[in-house]
Coordinates of N, CA, C and O in Angstrom, one line a residue:
X1 N 88.5 107.2 112.8 CA 87.4 107.7 112.1 C 86.3 106.6 111.8 O 86.6 105.4 111.9
X2 N 85.0 107.0 111.7 CA 84.0 106.1 111.6 C 83.3 106.5 110.5 O 83.4 107.6 109.8
X3 N 82.5 105.3 109.8 CA 81.8 105.7 108.6 C 80.4 104.8 108.7 O 80.3 104.0 109.4
X4 N 79.5 105.3 107.9 CA 78.4 104.5 107.8 C 77.9 103.6 106.6 O 77.3 102.8 106.8
X5 N 78.6 104.1 105.5 CA 78.5 103.3 104.2 C 79.3 103.5 103.4 O 80.0 104.8 103.3
X6 N 79.7 102.7 102.3 CA 80.4 103.0 101.1 C 79.4 102.7 100.0 O 79.0 101.5 99.8
X7 N 79.2 103.7 99.2 CA 78.2 103.6 98.0 C 79.0 103.4 96.7 O 80.0 103.8 96.5
X8 N 78.5 102.4 95.8 CA 79.2 102.0 94.6 C 78.4 102.5 93.6 O 77.2 102.6 93.6
X9 N 79.0 102.8 92.4 CA 78.4 103.2 91.1 C 77.4 104.4 91.4 O 76.4 104.3 90.9
X10 N 77.8 105.5 92.2 CA 76.9 106.4 92.6 C 77.1 107.5 91.4 O 78.2 107.8 91.0
X11 N 75.9 108.0 90.9 CA 75.9 109.0 90.0 C 75.4 110.3 90.5 O 75.3 111.3 89.8
X12 N 75.3 110.5 91.9 CA 74.6 111.7 92.4 C 75.4 112.6 93.2 O 75.1 113.9 93.4
X13 N 76.5 112.2 93.4 CA 77.5 112.7 94.4 C 78.7 113.2 93.9 O 79.8 113.0 94.3
X14 N 78.6 113.8 92.5 CA 79.7 114.2 91.9 C 79.7 113.6 90.3 O 78.8 113.1 90.0
X15 N 80.7 114.0 89.6 CA 80.6 114.0 88.3 C 81.1 112.4 87.9 O 82.1 112.0 88.3
X16 N 80.3 111.7 86.9 CA 80.7 110.3 86.7 C 80.2 109.3 87.7 O 79.5 109.7 88.6
X17 N 80.4 108.0 87.5 CA 80.1 106.9 88.3 C 81.4 107.1 89.4 O 82.6 107.2 89.1
X18 N 80.9 107.1 90.8 CA 81.9 107.3 91.8 C 81.6 106.2 93.0 O 80.6 105.6 93.1
X19 N 82.7 106.1 93.7 CA 82.4 105.6 95.1 C 82.2 106.7 96.1 O 82.9 107.6 95.9
X20 N 81.5 106.4 97.0 CA 81.1 107.5 98.2 C 81.4 106.8 99.3 O 80.9 105.9 99.8
X21 N 82.2 107.5 100.3 CA 82.4 107.0 101.6 C 81.6 108.1 102.4 O 81.7 109.4 102.4
X22 N 80.6 107.6 103.2 CA 79.8 108.4 104.1 C 80.4 108.2 105.4 O 80.2 107.4 106.1
X23 N 81.1 109.3 105.9 CA 81.6 109.2 107.2 C 80.7 109.6 108.2 O 79.7 110.3 108.1
X24 N 81.0 109.4 109.6 CA 80.3 109.7 110.7 C 81.1 111.0 111.3 O 82.1 111.2 111.3
X25 N 80.1 111.8 111.9 CA 80.5 113.2 112.6 C 80.2 114.5 111.7 O 80.8 114.6 110.6
X26 N 79.4 115.2 112.5 CA 78.9 116.4 111.8 C 78.5 117.3 113.0 O 77.7 117.1 113.7
X27 N 79.3 118.4 113.0 CA 78.8 119.5 113.9 C 77.9 120.5 113.4 O 77.4 121.5 114.2
X28 N 77.6 120.6 112.2 CA 76.9 121.5 111.5 C 75.4 121.3 111.9 O 74.4 122.3 112.0
X29 N 75.0 120.0 111.9 CA 73.4 119.7 112.3 C 72.4 120.6 111.6 O 71.5 121.3 112.2
X30 N 72.5 120.6 110.2 CA 71.5 121.7 109.4 C 70.3 121.1 109.5 O 69.9 119.9 109.6
X31 N 69.3 122.1 109.7 CA 67.9 121.7 109.6 C 67.5 121.1 108.3 O 68.0 121.5 107.2
X32 N 66.8 119.9 108.3 CA 66.3 119.0 107.2 C 67.4 118.5 106.4 O 67.2 118.2 105.3
X33 N 68.4 118.2 107.1 CA 69.7 117.6 106.6 C 69.0 116.1 106.1 O 68.1 115.5 106.8
X34 N 69.6 115.6 104.9 CA 69.2 114.5 104.2 C 69.8 113.3 105.1 O 69.5 112.1 104.7
X35 N 70.8 113.5 106.0 CA 71.4 112.3 106.5 C 71.9 112.5 107.9 O 72.9 112.5 108.3
X36 N 70.8 112.8 108.9 CA 71.2 113.2 110.2 C 71.6 111.9 111.0 O 72.4 112.2 112.0
X37 N 71.5 110.7 110.4 CA 72.0 109.6 111.3 C 73.6 109.5 111.1 O 74.2 108.8 112.1
X38 N 74.2 110.4 110.5 CA 75.8 110.5 110.3 C 76.2 111.5 111.1 O 77.5 111.7 111.2
X39 N 75.4 112.3 111.9 CA 75.8 113.4 112.7 C 76.9 112.8 113.9 O 77.8 113.6 114.4
X40 N 76.5 111.8 114.5 CA 77.3 111.3 115.6 C 78.7 110.9 115.2 O 78.7 109.7 114.7
X41 N 79.7 111.4 115.7 CA 80.9 110.9 115.3 C 81.4 109.5 115.9 O 82.3 108.8 115.5
X42 N 80.4 108.9 116.8 CA 80.8 107.7 117.5 C 79.8 106.7 116.8 O 79.8 105.5 117.2
X43 N 79.0 107.1 115.9 CA 78.3 106.1 115.1 C 78.7 105.5 113.9 O 79.9 105.6 113.8
X44 N 78.0 104.6 113.6 CA 78.5 103.7 112.5 C 79.5 102.7 112.8 O 79.5 102.2 113.9
X45 N 80.5 102.5 111.8 CA 81.5 101.4 112.0 C 83.0 102.2 112.0 O 83.1 103.0 111.5
X46 N 83.7 101.4 112.6 CA 85.3 101.9 112.5 C 85.8 101.7 111.0 O 85.5 100.7 110.4
X47 N 86.4 102.7 110.5 CA 87.1 102.7 109.2 C 88.3 102.0 109.4 O 89.4 102.4 109.7
X48 N 88.4 100.8 108.9 CA 89.5 99.7 108.9 C 90.0 99.3 107.7 O 89.7 99.8 106.7
X49 N 91.0 98.5 107.7 CA 91.5 97.9 106.5 C 90.7 97.4 105.4 O 90.8 97.8 104.3
X50 N 89.7 96.7 106.0 CA 88.6 96.1 105.0 C 87.8 97.1 104.2 O 87.6 97.1 103.1
X51 N 87.5 98.2 105.0 CA 86.8 99.2 104.3 C 87.7 100.0 103.3 O 87.1 100.2 102.4
X52 N 88.9 100.2 103.6 CA 89.7 101.0 102.8 C 90.1 100.0 101.5 O 90.0 100.6 100.3
X53 N 90.1 98.7 101.7 CA 90.2 97.8 100.6 C 89.1 97.7 99.8 O 89.2 97.8 98.5
X54 N 87.9 98.0 100.2 CA 86.6 98.1 99.5 C 86.6 99.3 98.5 O 86.2 99.0 97.5
X55 N 87.2 100.4 99.2 CA 87.2 101.5 98.2 C 88.2 101.5 97.2 O 88.0 101.7 96.0
X56 N 89.2 100.8 97.5 CA 90.4 100.6 96.4 C 89.9 99.7 95.4 O 90.2 100.0 94.2
X57 N 89.2 98.6 95.7 CA 88.7 97.7 94.8 C 87.9 98.5 93.9 O 87.7 98.1 92.5
X58 N 87.1 99.3 94.2 CA 86.2 100.2 93.4 C 86.9 101.0 92.4 O 86.5 101.1 91.3
X59 N 88.0 101.8 93.0 CA 88.7 102.6 92.3 C 89.7 101.9 91.2 O 90.1 102.7 90.3
X60 N 90.0 100.7 91.5 CA 90.5 99.8 90.4 C 89.8 99.7 88.9 O 90.3 99.4 88.0
X61 N 88.5 100.0 89.2 CA 87.7 99.8 88.0 C 87.8 100.9 87.2 O 87.6 102.1 87.6
X62 N 88.1 100.7 86.0 CA 88.4 101.7 84.9 C 87.1 102.8 84.8 O 87.3 103.9 84.5
X63 N 86.0 102.2 85.0 CA 84.8 102.9 84.5 C 84.4 103.9 85.9 O 83.6 104.9 85.8
X64 N 85.0 103.8 86.9 CA 84.9 104.5 88.1 C 85.5 105.9 88.0 O 87.0 105.7 87.8
X65 N 85.0 107.0 88.2 CA 85.8 108.3 87.8 C 86.4 108.8 89.0 O 87.3 109.4 89.1
X66 N 86.2 108.3 90.2 CA 86.8 108.8 91.6 C 85.9 108.4 92.8 O 85.0 107.8 92.7
X67 N 86.3 109.2 93.7 CA 85.6 109.1 95.2 C 85.1 110.5 95.6 O 85.7 111.3 95.3
X68 N 84.0 110.3 96.4 CA 83.4 111.4 97.0 C 83.4 111.1 98.5 O 83.0 109.8 98.9
X69 N 83.9 112.1 99.4 CA 83.8 112.2 100.7 C 82.6 112.7 101.1 O 82.4 114.2 100.8
X70 N 81.8 112.2 101.8 CA 80.5 112.8 102.2 C 80.1 112.3 103.7 O 81.0 111.7 104.4
X71 N 79.0 112.8 104.2 CA 78.6 112.2 105.4 C 77.4 112.6 105.9 O 76.4 112.9 105.2
X72 N 77.5 113.1 107.2 CA 78.4 113.6 108.3 C 79.3 114.7 107.3 O 78.8 115.3 106.4
X73 N 80.2 114.9 107.9 CA 81.2 115.9 107.4 C 82.6 115.5 107.3 O 83.2 115.3 108.3
X74 N 83.1 115.3 106.2 CA 84.6 114.8 106.3 C 85.5 115.5 106.9 O 86.7 115.1 107.2
X75 N 85.3 117.0 107.0 CA 86.2 117.7 107.8 C 85.9 117.8 109.2 O 86.7 118.8 109.9
X76 N 85.1 117.1 109.8 CA 84.7 117.1 111.3 C 86.1 116.7 112.0 O 87.0 116.0 111.3
X77 N 86.3 117.2 113.1 CA 87.6 116.9 113.6 C 87.9 115.6 113.8 O 89.2 115.1 113.8
X78 N 86.9 114.7 114.0 CA 87.4 113.2 114.2 C 87.5 112.4 112.8 O 88.1 111.4 112.8
X79 N 87.3 113.2 111.7 CA 87.6 112.6 110.4 C 88.8 113.1 109.7 O 89.4 112.6 109.0
X80 N 88.9 114.5 109.9 CA 90.0 115.2 109.0 C 91.4 114.5 108.9 O 91.9 114.5 107.8
X81 N 92.0 114.1 109.9 CA 93.5 113.6 109.6 C 93.3 112.2 108.8 O 94.2 112.0 107.9
X82 N 92.2 111.5 109.0 CA 92.2 110.1 108.2 C 91.9 110.3 106.9 O 92.3 109.9 105.8
X83 N 90.9 111.4 106.6 CA 90.5 111.9 105.1 C 91.7 112.5 104.7 O 92.2 112.1 103.5
X84 N 92.4 113.3 105.3 CA 93.7 113.8 104.6 C 94.7 112.8 104.0 O 95.1 112.9 103.1
X85 N 94.8 111.8 105.0 CA 96.0 110.7 104.6 C 95.2 109.6 103.4 O 96.0 109.3 102.4
X86 N 94.0 109.4 103.4 CA 93.3 108.5 102.6 C 93.3 109.5 101.3 O 93.6 108.7 100.2
X87 N 93.0 110.6 101.2 CA 93.1 111.3 100.0 C 94.4 111.2 99.3 O 94.4 111.2 98.1
X88 N 95.5 111.6 100.1 CA 96.7 111.5 99.7 C 97.1 110.0 98.9 O 97.7 110.2 97.9
X89 N 96.7 109.2 99.7 CA 97.0 107.7 99.1 C 96.3 107.5 97.8 O 96.8 106.9 96.8
X90 N 95.0 108.1 97.7 CA 94.3 107.7 96.7 C 94.8 108.5 95.4 O 94.8 108.1 94.3
X91 N 95.2 109.7 95.6 CA 95.7 110.7 94.6 C 97.0 110.1 94.0 O 97.3 110.1 92.8
X92 N 97.9 109.6 94.9 CA 99.1 108.9 94.5 C 98.8 107.5 93.7 O 99.4 107.4 92.7
X93 N 97.9 106.8 94.1 CA 97.6 105.6 93.5 C 96.8 105.7 92.2 O 96.9 104.9 91.3
X94 N 96.0 106.6 92.2 CA 95.0 106.9 91.1 C 95.1 108.4 90.6 O 94.0 109.1 90.9
X95 N 96.1 108.8 90.1 CA 96.2 110.0 89.8 C 95.0 110.7 88.8 O 94.8 111.8 88.7
X96 N 94.6 109.7 88.0 CA 93.5 110.3 87.0 C 92.2 110.3 87.5 O 91.2 110.5 86.8
X97 N 91.8 109.8 88.8 CA 90.6 109.7 89.5 C 90.4 111.1 90.1 O 91.3 111.5 90.8
X98 N 89.1 111.5 90.2 CA 88.9 112.7 90.8 C 88.4 112.4 92.4 O 87.8 111.4 92.6
X99 N 88.7 113.4 93.4 CA 88.3 113.3 94.5 C 87.5 114.6 94.9 O 87.7 115.6 94.8
X100 N 86.1 114.2 95.3 CA 85.1 115.4 95.6 C 85.0 115.2 97.1 O 85.1 114.1 97.8
X101 N 84.8 116.3 97.8 CA 84.6 116.3 99.2 C 83.3 117.3 99.5 O 83.4 118.6 98.8
X102 N 82.2 117.0 100.2 CA 81.2 117.7 100.8 C 81.5 118.1 102.2 O 81.8 117.3 103.1
X103 N 81.3 119.5 102.6 CA 81.7 120.0 104.0 C 80.6 121.1 104.0 O 80.2 121.6 103.3
X104 N 80.2 121.2 105.4 CA 79.4 122.3 105.8 C 80.3 123.6 106.2 O 79.8 124.7 106.1
X105 N 81.7 123.2 106.0 CA 82.6 124.5 106.3 C 82.7 125.3 104.9 O 82.2 124.8 103.9
X106 N 83.2 126.5 105.1 CA 83.2 127.4 103.9 C 84.7 127.3 103.4 O 85.6 127.1 104.2
X107 N 84.9 127.5 102.1 CA 86.0 127.4 101.4 C 87.3 128.2 102.1 O 88.3 127.7 102.2
X108 N 86.8 129.6 102.5 CA 87.6 130.4 103.0 C 88.2 130.0 104.4 O 89.2 130.4 104.8
X109 N 87.5 129.1 105.0 CA 88.0 128.6 106.5 C 88.8 127.4 106.3 O 89.4 126.8 107.1
X110 N 88.6 126.5 104.9 CA 89.4 125.3 104.8 C 90.5 125.3 103.7 O 91.2 124.3 103.6
X111 N 90.7 126.6 103.0 CA 91.6 126.6 101.9 C 93.0 126.3 102.2 O 93.7 126.0 101.4
X112 N 93.3 126.6 103.4 CA 94.8 126.4 103.8 C 94.9 124.9 104.3 O 96.3 124.7 104.6
X113 N 94.1 124.3 104.6 CA 94.4 122.8 105.0 C 95.1 121.9 103.8 O 94.8 122.1 102.8
X114 N 96.2 121.3 104.2 CA 97.0 120.5 103.4 C 96.2 119.7 102.5 O 96.6 119.2 101.4
X115 N 95.2 119.2 103.2 CA 94.2 118.1 102.4 C 93.8 118.7 101.0 O 93.6 118.0 100.0
X116 N 93.6 120.2 100.9 CA 93.0 120.7 99.7 C 94.0 120.4 98.4 O 93.4 120.3 97.3
X117 N 95.1 120.1 98.6 CA 96.1 119.8 97.4 C 95.6 118.6 96.9 O 96.0 118.3 95.6
X118 N 95.0 117.6 97.2 CA 94.6 116.4 96.9 C 93.1 116.5 96.5 O 92.5 115.3 96.1
X119 N 92.1 117.5 96.7 CA 90.9 117.6 96.5 C 90.7 118.2 95.0 O 91.1 119.4 94.8
X120 N 89.8 117.7 94.4 CA 89.5 118.2 93.0 C 88.4 119.1 93.1 O 88.4 120.2 92.4
X121 N 87.2 118.8 93.6 CA 86.1 119.5 93.8 C 85.7 119.5 95.2 O 85.4 118.5 95.8
X122 N 85.3 120.6 95.8 CA 84.8 120.8 97.1 C 83.3 121.6 96.9 O 83.2 122.6 96.4
X123 N 82.4 120.9 97.6 CA 81.2 121.4 97.7 C 81.0 122.1 99.2 O 81.0 121.2 100.1
X124 N 81.0 123.4 99.3 CA 81.1 123.9 100.5 C 79.8 124.5 101.1 O 78.9 124.7 100.2
X125 N 79.6 124.7 102.3 CA 78.7 125.5 102.9 C 77.6 124.6 103.6 O 77.3 123.5 103.0
X126 N 76.8 125.1 104.7 CA 75.9 124.3 105.2 C 74.6 124.3 104.4 O 74.4 125.1 103.4
X127 N 73.8 123.2 104.5 CA 72.6 123.1 103.9 C 71.5 124.0 104.3 O 71.5 123.9 105.7
X128 N 70.8 124.9 103.6 CA 69.9 125.8 104.2 C 68.6 125.4 103.7 O 68.4 125.7 102.4
X129 N 67.8 124.9 104.5 CA 66.4 124.3 104.1 C 65.7 125.3 103.3 O 65.0 125.1 102.2
X130 N 65.8 126.6 103.6 CA 65.1 127.8 103.0 C 65.6 128.2 101.7 O 65.0 128.8 100.7
X131 N 66.9 127.5 101.3 CA 67.3 127.9 100.0 C 67.5 126.5 99.3 O 68.1 126.4 98.2
X132 N 66.8 125.4 99.7 CA 66.6 124.2 99.0 C 66.0 124.3 97.6 O 65.2 125.2 97.4
X133 N 67.0 123.7 96.6 CA 66.5 123.8 95.2 C 67.0 122.3 94.7 O 68.2 122.2 94.4
X134 N 65.9 121.6 94.3 CA 66.3 120.4 93.6 C 66.9 120.4 92.0 O 67.3 119.3 91.6
X135 N 66.8 121.6 91.5 CA 67.3 121.7 90.2 C 68.8 122.1 90.2 O 69.2 122.1 89.3
X136 N 69.4 122.3 91.3 CA 70.9 122.4 91.3 C 71.7 121.3 91.2 O 71.2 120.3 91.6
X137 N 72.8 121.5 90.5 CA 73.7 120.5 90.2 C 74.7 120.1 91.4 O 75.4 120.9 91.9
X138 N 74.6 119.1 91.9 CA 75.4 118.4 92.9 C 75.4 119.2 94.4 O 76.3 119.1 95.1
X139 N 74.6 119.8 94.4 CA 74.4 120.5 95.9 C 72.9 120.7 96.2 O 72.0 120.6 95.3
X140 N 72.6 120.9 97.5 CA 71.2 120.8 97.9 C 70.5 122.2 98.1 O 69.4 122.4 98.1
X141 N 71.3 123.3 98.4 CA 70.8 124.7 98.6 C 71.6 125.7 97.7 O 72.8 125.5 97.6
X142 N 70.9 126.7 97.6 CA 71.6 127.6 96.6 C 73.0 128.5 97.4 O 73.7 129.1 96.4
X143 N 72.8 128.5 98.7 CA 74.1 129.0 99.2 C 75.3 128.1 99.0 O 76.6 128.8 99.1
X144 N 75.3 126.9 98.8 CA 76.4 126.1 98.4 C 77.1 126.4 97.3 O 76.5 126.9 96.2
X145 N 78.6 126.2 97.2 CA 79.3 126.4 96.0 C 79.9 125.0 95.6 O 80.5 124.3 96.6
X146 N 79.9 124.8 94.2 CA 80.8 123.5 93.8 C 82.1 124.1 93.2 O 82.0 124.8 92.3
X147 N 83.1 124.0 93.9 CA 84.4 124.6 93.7 C 85.3 123.9 93.0 O 85.8 122.6 93.5
X148 N 86.1 124.3 91.9 CA 87.2 123.7 91.4 C 88.4 124.1 92.2 O 89.0 125.1 92.1
X149 N 88.7 123.1 93.1 CA 90.0 123.4 94.1 C 91.1 123.7 93.3 O 92.1 124.7 93.5
X150 N 91.6 122.9 92.5 CA 92.9 122.9 91.8 C 92.9 124.2 91.2 O 94.1 125.1 91.1
X151 N 91.9 124.5 90.3 CA 92.0 125.9 89.7 C 92.0 127.1 90.5 O 92.9 128.1 90.3
X152 N 91.4 127.0 91.8 CA 91.4 128.0 92.7 C 92.7 128.1 93.4 O 93.1 129.2 93.5
X153 N 93.3 126.8 93.7 CA 94.7 127.2 94.4 C 95.7 127.7 93.4 O 96.7 128.1 93.8
X154 N 95.6 127.5 92.0 CA 96.5 128.1 91.0 C 96.4 129.6 90.9 O 97.4 130.1 90.4
X155 N 95.3 130.2 91.2 CA 95.3 131.7 91.2 C 96.0 132.3 92.2 O 96.4 131.8 93.2
X156 N 96.6 133.6 91.9 CA 97.2 134.4 92.8 C 96.4 134.8 94.0 O 96.9 134.7 95.1
X157 N 94.9 135.0 93.8 CA 94.1 135.2 95.0 C 93.2 133.9 95.2 O 92.2 133.8 94.4
X158 N 93.6 133.1 95.9 CA 92.9 131.7 96.1 C 91.6 132.1 97.0 O 91.1 131.0 97.4
X159 N 91.6 133.1 97.6 CA 90.4 133.4 98.6 C 89.0 133.4 97.8 O 87.9 133.2 98.5
X160 N 89.0 133.7 96.5 CA 87.7 133.7 95.7 C 87.7 132.4 94.8 O 88.7 132.3 94.0
X161 N 87.0 131.7 95.1 CA 86.8 130.2 94.5 C 86.5 130.5 93.2 O 85.7 131.3 92.6
X162 N 87.0 129.3 92.3 CA 86.6 129.2 91.0 C 85.6 128.1 91.0 O 85.8 127.2 91.5
X163 N 84.4 128.5 90.4 CA 83.4 127.5 90.4 C 83.4 126.4 89.4 O 83.7 126.7 88.2
X164 N 83.3 125.1 89.9 CA 83.4 124.0 88.8 C 82.1 124.2 88.1 O 82.1 123.7 86.8
X165 N 80.9 124.5 88.6 CA 79.7 124.7 88.0 C 79.0 125.8 88.7 O 79.0 125.9 89.6
X166 N 78.2 126.6 87.8 CA 77.5 127.7 88.5 C 76.2 127.1 89.2 O 76.0 127.8 90.2
X167 N 75.3 126.3 88.8 CA 74.4 125.9 89.6 C 74.4 124.6 89.9 O 73.7 123.7 90.3

């Protein structure tokens, strides 16, 4: 896995102050994407022990609410195995911190992934420029959903997601 940046004390990509891992690799290539530099899975830097330690140092801070995986797309084939492992390690070491994940994929296509057991909030769906709305909470276009993953997985029918917030 490769990454472009680790943002600290971020308030825009999830609830509370967060650390954000911006991974490389996205096959959605949405029109007017705010981060096209992250599309190439071979771009950025190798995600190594130093990058992981940087994330854990941030998560050690009591005022940090959790981590957000963004990019690119954390569920791109080049990222999924390492994101799955990293999310499991974070959830084990920091059970009270939340894990958010942004993906162009739809909930219905990723809900069976074992990674979801460690994700608290999933923002799904491709960014659609024609549905862009700057007033929306934690998403860029009206087609995207901010999903409470754990509440959704507890339902008998987890194909219909429970929204973390309506807009």
